[in-house]
Structure formats: C-alpha cells, structure tokens
Coordinates of C-alpha atoms in Angstrom, one line a residue:
M1 CA 107.7 115.3 48.5
S2 CA 104.8 114.1 51.6
A3 CA 103.6 117.1 53.7
H4 CA 105.2 117.7 57.1
V5 CA 103.1 119.5 60.0
T6 CA 105.7 121.2 62.4
V7 CA 105.2 120.4 66.0
L8 CA 104.9 122.9 68.6
L9 CA 105.5 125.3 66.0
H10 CA 104.4 129.0 67.9
E11 CA 105.3 127.6 71.2
A12 CA 109.1 127.1 69.7
V13 CA 109.6 130.2 68.6
Q14 CA 108.4 132.1 71.1
A15 CA 110.5 129.7 73.8
L16 CA 113.3 131.2 71.7
A17 CA 112.4 135.0 72.3
I18 CA 113.7 135.7 69.1
R19 CA 115.5 139.1 69.1
A20 CA 115.4 141.1 65.5
D21 CA 119.2 141.2 65.1
G22 CA 119.8 137.8 67.0
V23 CA 121.4 134.9 65.5
Y24 CA 120.0 131.5 65.6
L25 CA 120.5 128.0 64.7
D26 CA 117.6 125.4 64.1
G27 CA 119.3 122.3 64.2
T28 CA 116.7 119.8 62.5
F29 CA 115.8 121.8 59.5
G30 CA 113.4 118.7 58.4
R31 CA 110.9 120.6 55.8
G32 CA 111.6 123.9 57.3
G33 CA 108.3 124.9 59.4
H34 CA 110.8 126.3 62.6
S35 CA 112.7 127.8 60.2
R36 CA 110.4 129.8 58.4
A37 CA 108.5 131.3 61.3
M38 CA 112.2 131.9 63.0
L39 CA 112.9 133.9 59.6
A40 CA 109.6 135.6 60.2
A41 CA 110.8 136.7 63.9
L42 CA 114.1 138.0 62.3
G43 CA 114.7 141.9 61.5
R44 CA 116.9 142.4 58.6
A45 CA 120.3 142.3 60.5
G46 CA 119.1 138.8 62.2
R47 CA 120.9 135.6 60.6
L48 CA 119.2 132.3 61.1
Y49 CA 121.6 129.0 60.4
A50 CA 120.2 125.6 59.6
L51 CA 121.4 121.8 59.5
D52 CA 120.0 118.7 58.9
R53 CA 121.5 115.2 57.1
D54 CA 118.4 114.1 55.0
P55 CA 118.9 114.6 51.3
Q56 CA 115.1 116.0 51.2
A57 CA 115.6 118.4 53.8
A58 CA 118.5 119.9 51.8
E59 CA 116.0 120.3 48.7
A60 CA 113.4 121.7 50.6
A61 CA 115.9 124.2 52.4
A62 CA 117.4 125.2 48.9
G63 CA 113.9 126.9 48.3
I64 CA 114.5 129.1 51.1
D65 CA 115.8 132.5 48.9
D66 CA 116.7 134.3 51.7
P67 CA 120.5 136.3 52.6
R68 CA 119.7 135.8 56.3
F69 CA 119.2 132.2 55.5
H70 CA 122.5 129.6 56.0
F71 CA 121.9 126.0 55.3
A72 CA 124.4 123.1 55.5
R73 CA 123.6 119.6 55.2
C74 CA 125.1 117.5 58.4
P75 CA 124.2 116.2 61.5
F76 CA 123.1 118.8 64.4
S77 CA 126.3 117.0 66.2
R78 CA 128.4 118.8 63.9
M79 CA 126.9 122.3 64.4
E80 CA 130.3 123.8 65.5
T81 CA 131.9 122.8 62.4
A82 CA 129.3 123.9 60.0
F83 CA 129.7 127.0 59.4
A84 CA 132.9 129.1 59.1
D85 CA 131.3 132.2 60.9
V86 CA 129.8 130.7 63.7
G87 CA 131.9 130.6 67.0
A88 CA 131.8 129.8 70.7
A89 CA 129.1 131.8 72.5
S90 CA 127.9 133.5 69.3
L91 CA 124.7 132.3 69.1
D92 CA 121.3 133.7 70.8
G93 CA 119.2 130.5 70.7
I94 CA 119.4 127.1 69.2
L95 CA 116.3 125.0 68.1
L96 CA 116.3 121.1 68.3
D97 CA 113.6 119.4 67.2
L98 CA 114.7 115.3 67.5
G99 CA 113.3 112.0 66.3
V100 CA 112.2 111.1 62.8
S101 CA 109.8 113.6 60.6
S102 CA 106.6 112.7 58.8
P103 CA 107.8 112.6 55.5
Q104 CA 110.4 110.0 56.6
L105 CA 107.6 108.2 58.2
D106 CA 105.4 108.1 55.3
Q107 CA 107.7 107.4 52.1
A108 CA 107.6 103.7 52.2
A109 CA 111.1 103.6 50.6
R110 CA 112.9 105.4 53.5
G111 CA 112.2 101.9 55.6
F112 CA 110.9 103.6 58.7
S113 CA 107.3 102.5 58.7
F114 CA 106.1 98.8 60.1
G115 CA 103.0 99.3 58.3
K116 CA 104.2 100.0 54.6
E117 CA 106.7 97.8 52.6
G118 CA 109.8 99.0 52.2
P119 CA 113.5 98.2 52.2
L120 CA 115.1 97.6 55.7
D121 CA 116.5 101.0 55.2
M122 CA 116.0 103.6 58.6
R123 CA 118.4 105.9 58.0
M124 CA 118.1 109.5 58.4
D125 CA 120.5 110.1 55.6
N126 CA 119.7 107.5 53.0
E127 CA 123.0 108.4 51.2
S128 CA 125.6 107.3 53.5
G129 CA 125.8 104.9 56.7
I130 CA 125.0 101.9 57.3
T131 CA 121.3 100.3 56.8
A132 CA 119.2 98.7 59.2
A133 CA 119.3 95.5 57.4
D134 CA 123.0 95.9 57.6
W135 CA 123.0 96.7 61.3
L136 CA 120.5 93.6 62.0
A137 CA 123.0 91.3 59.9
A138 CA 126.3 92.3 62.0
T139 CA 124.3 92.4 65.4
D140 CA 124.2 89.7 67.9
E141 CA 121.3 88.7 69.6
A142 CA 122.3 90.4 73.3
T143 CA 123.0 93.7 71.5
L144 CA 119.6 93.6 69.8
A145 CA 117.6 92.8 72.9
R146 CA 119.4 95.3 74.9
V147 CA 118.8 98.1 72.2
I148 CA 115.2 96.8 72.1
R149 CA 114.9 96.9 75.6
D150 CA 117.0 100.3 76.7
W151 CA 115.8 102.3 73.4
G152 CA 112.3 100.7 72.6
G153 CA 111.2 100.5 76.0
E154 CA 110.1 96.9 75.9
P155 CA 110.2 94.5 79.1
H156 CA 113.5 92.5 79.2
T157 CA 111.9 89.4 78.7
V158 CA 110.0 90.7 75.7
A159 CA 113.2 92.0 74.3
R160 CA 114.9 89.1 74.5
R161 CA 112.0 87.0 72.7
I162 CA 111.9 90.1 69.9
A163 CA 115.7 89.8 69.5
R164 CA 115.3 85.6 69.4
A165 CA 113.0 85.9 66.7
V166 CA 114.7 88.4 64.7
I167 CA 117.9 86.8 64.8
A168 CA 116.3 83.3 63.5
A169 CA 114.4 84.8 60.8
R170 CA 117.4 87.0 59.7
G171 CA 118.2 85.3 56.5
K172 CA 114.4 85.6 55.4
L173 CA 113.9 89.6 56.5
R174 CA 113.9 91.4 53.3
T175 CA 111.5 94.4 54.1
T176 CA 109.8 96.5 56.7
L177 CA 107.0 94.1 56.5
D178 CA 108.9 90.9 57.2
L179 CA 110.6 92.5 60.2
A180 CA 107.1 94.0 61.4
A181 CA 105.3 90.7 61.2
V182 CA 108.3 88.6 62.8
V183 CA 108.4 90.8 65.8
A184 CA 104.3 91.4 65.9
D185 CA 104.5 87.3 66.4
A186 CA 107.1 87.2 69.0
V187 CA 105.2 89.8 71.4
P188 CA 102.6 88.2 73.5
R189 CA 99.1 88.6 72.6
K190 CA 98.3 89.5 76.0
L191 CA 100.7 92.9 75.9
Y192 CA 99.0 94.0 72.7
K193 CA 97.4 97.4 72.9
A194 CA 94.3 98.8 71.1
G195 CA 95.9 101.2 68.1
F196 CA 99.4 100.4 68.7
H197 CA 101.5 98.2 66.3
P198 CA 103.2 95.6 68.5
A199 CA 106.7 96.5 66.7
T200 CA 106.5 100.4 67.1
Q201 CA 109.3 100.0 69.9
T202 CA 111.1 97.8 68.3
F203 CA 111.1 99.7 65.2
Q204 CA 111.8 103.0 67.2
A205 CA 115.0 101.2 68.9
I206 CA 116.5 99.9 65.7
R207 CA 116.0 103.4 63.9
I208 CA 117.9 105.1 66.9
A209 CA 120.9 102.7 66.9
V210 CA 121.2 103.0 62.5
N211 CA 121.5 106.7 63.3
D212 CA 123.1 107.0 66.6
E213 CA 120.3 109.4 67.9
V214 CA 121.6 108.8 71.5
G215 CA 125.1 109.8 70.4
E216 CA 123.9 112.8 68.5
I217 CA 121.6 114.2 71.2
E218 CA 124.3 113.9 73.7
R219 CA 127.1 115.6 71.6
G220 CA 124.4 118.0 69.7
L221 CA 123.7 119.0 73.2
A222 CA 126.6 119.8 74.5
A223 CA 128.0 121.5 71.1
A224 CA 124.9 123.6 71.4
T225 CA 126.1 124.7 75.0
R226 CA 129.0 125.9 73.7
L227 CA 127.8 127.9 70.8
L228 CA 125.1 129.6 73.1
K229 CA 126.0 133.4 74.1
S230 CA 125.1 133.8 77.9
G231 CA 121.4 134.7 78.1
G232 CA 121.1 132.5 75.1
V233 CA 118.4 129.6 74.9
L234 CA 118.6 126.1 74.0
A235 CA 114.9 125.1 73.1
V236 CA 114.1 121.1 72.6
I237 CA 111.2 119.0 71.1
T238 CA 111.7 115.6 72.2
F239 CA 108.9 112.6 71.0
H240 CA 109.4 109.4 73.6
G241 CA 110.6 109.0 76.8
L242 CA 114.2 108.1 76.1
E243 CA 114.7 111.5 74.0
D244 CA 113.3 113.5 77.4
A245 CA 115.3 111.7 79.8
L246 CA 118.5 113.0 77.7
V247 CA 117.8 116.3 77.6
K248 CA 116.5 116.5 81.1
R249 CA 119.7 114.7 82.4
F250 CA 122.1 117.0 80.2
I251 CA 120.1 120.3 81.5
R252 CA 120.8 118.8 85.0
A253 CA 124.1 117.8 84.8
H254 CA 124.8 121.3 83.7
E255 CA 122.9 123.2 86.2
G256 CA 126.0 123.3 88.3
A257 CA 126.3 121.2 92.4
P258 CA 124.3 122.6 95.1
L259 CA 125.8 125.0 97.2
P260 CA 126.0 124.5 101.0
A261 CA 123.5 126.3 102.8
E262 CA 126.1 127.4 105.3
I263 CA 127.6 129.5 102.6
P264 CA 125.9 132.8 101.6
S265 CA 125.5 133.5 98.3
A266 CA 123.2 135.5 96.0
H267 CA 123.1 132.0 93.9
D268 CA 122.4 128.5 95.2
R269 CA 124.2 126.5 92.9
V270 CA 128.1 126.0 92.0
N271 CA 129.2 126.5 88.4
P272 CA 125.7 127.0 86.9
L273 CA 125.8 126.1 82.5
L274 CA 122.7 126.3 82.5
R275 CA 119.3 126.9 83.9
L276 CA 115.7 125.2 83.2
V277 CA 113.1 127.0 82.6
P278 CA 110.1 125.1 83.3
P279 CA 107.0 123.8 82.9
A280 CA 107.8 121.4 79.8
V281 CA 105.2 122.4 77.2
K282 CA 103.2 120.1 75.5
P283 CA 100.7 120.4 72.5
S284 CA 97.2 121.5 72.8
A285 CA 94.0 119.4 72.5
R286 CA 93.8 120.8 69.0
E287 CA 97.0 120.5 67.8
V288 CA 96.7 116.7 69.1
A289 CA 93.2 116.5 67.0
D290 CA 94.7 118.0 63.9
N291 CA 98.0 116.2 64.1
P292 CA 97.8 113.3 66.3
R293 CA 101.6 112.2 65.9
S294 CA 102.1 115.1 68.0
R295 CA 100.6 113.9 71.1
S296 CA 103.8 112.8 72.9
A297 CA 105.5 115.9 72.0
R298 CA 107.8 117.6 75.1
L299 CA 109.2 121.0 74.1
R300 CA 111.8 121.9 77.4
K301 CA 113.5 125.1 77.4
A302 CA 117.1 125.9 79.1
V303 CA 119.0 129.4 79.4
K304 CA 122.7 129.6 79.3
I305 CA 124.0 131.3 82.5

C-alpha cells in the first residue's frame, strides 16, 4: 500500500476545535491521518465516525482498534444513512478532504496517473461503477469537450481539440499512457508549461466525471450541514479551483440574505445557516517543500448557526 502524507493535518484538527467528549465525522478517511489525529484529541467519551468508498481505505480503517472509532465504506454524500446512531444536528464537527489521494495516484493499477501505465479506470471505488474507459466509450465529443473545459479548466478551443482527438482515437485507447499521449499531441505546444504535463487537466476532468465528484461535493455539503449541531464546525480541504469554488458557493448560499439597512437587528443577515470563518488556510512553505502535492490545498471553515 503506497505511503500517504496527510495534508494540513494539524491545521484541520485545529479548525475543528475538538471537544474531548464531542462527536465528529471524517468523511474522507483515506489512509487515516486526519482520523488518528482527531482520535488523539478526543477524550474517552468522544466518538469519531469515518467514511470512504475506496476499498484500500477500508483496509486501513480496519487497523484502528479503538471503541470510539466507527467506519463505514461508502461515499461521504451518504453520511446521513451510514450510521444508525447519527441523526440530524448530532455532530460537533465534520472534515472533508476532497479529491484523489496519493496512494490512488501512485498505484498504476488504479488508472489515475498520466505518467504511469495502467488501465483506464480512475474509480475511487474500483469495485463498482463505470471505469474511465467505459465513460469515454459512451461519451460524445461535445460532452467530453464541456467536461474538459468546465472541470479541467482548459480553454474552450483547447478542450474541443482534445475532445476531438480523444474521440478519434477512442478505439485505440487501452491504457493511461495511450490517453496521455493523445491529449499531449492535441494541446498546442505554445501552451505547454514547464513541469506540468499537458494531460494533467484532462485527466482531472475525466476523473471528476467518472466519480461524480461535483455531485458528491454538493450532496455531501448539504448532508453535513444537516448533521451538524448549532455551533458545529464544517472543515473542508480542497485541491483545485473547481472544488474550492463549489465549497465557497455553498457556504455563501447558506449565509443568508443581507438584511435591509433600515431594519434594526443584532444580525446583518436573514435566515443564516452557516457562517464562514476566514481566512482560508494554506500549507506552510515547509509542508509544500516536504510534500509538493500539498501546494494547491486550501482549508475552509464554516460554523453552523
């Protein structure tokens, strides 16, 4: 099992302001770095629930022998039904560490990497759902171009070029390296960036589509808001602009409408549900030096009203 360096470990636990007797949820267990730190901060009466859809994450969770710890293998969007004793307004804090983990990227057989030959898989749960190969086989050019543009961040004209090339080569795509080569040929050389593989954004976009990551985030944030107690903390770590935008938009939508200035009140918003706690936390220079993959991470915190 590949090593995994937990990003913003201490910052995430600090953001949760863990109470010794509190009840918390780690919605993205991964290899358990955040969960173990959360358990260390809890007292005997505290409880920690954890979720992950990755079968290898479930294996790692099985290694935690602690009566305060409870794990369920499922996407974090299902957090409301994962545990019978977790109900609405029952949690003191929820942590979500979005995106793909280092072990998933590093294991060629998982199919996430454009730099290692593996099957076109990209599933976070590689025991269910459609693979990237299945998704590409069933997707039309217009849809693929939109996904690459909206979820990969490629300019519209470049996204169309990539989509056209991928669809044309669809019958010959067998591995991740096949796909990476087609994408690299389709991206204009003048847009190449030093130290940045030209297929990076397209692989990200396809991965997001295969795993319904946008839907997962939207459903998960809504579920988390329902499960948090008043005063409970929602802490979310993102790794790229799309994830961060989804989180910011969700929090802003739940901060309530501005109250008209002529209405006297101790509050300045109508029907607020969440309160954003600025600023966003970034990894330290030391953390980025030790783990370059952490460089784009952002930790955002909101409190349930």
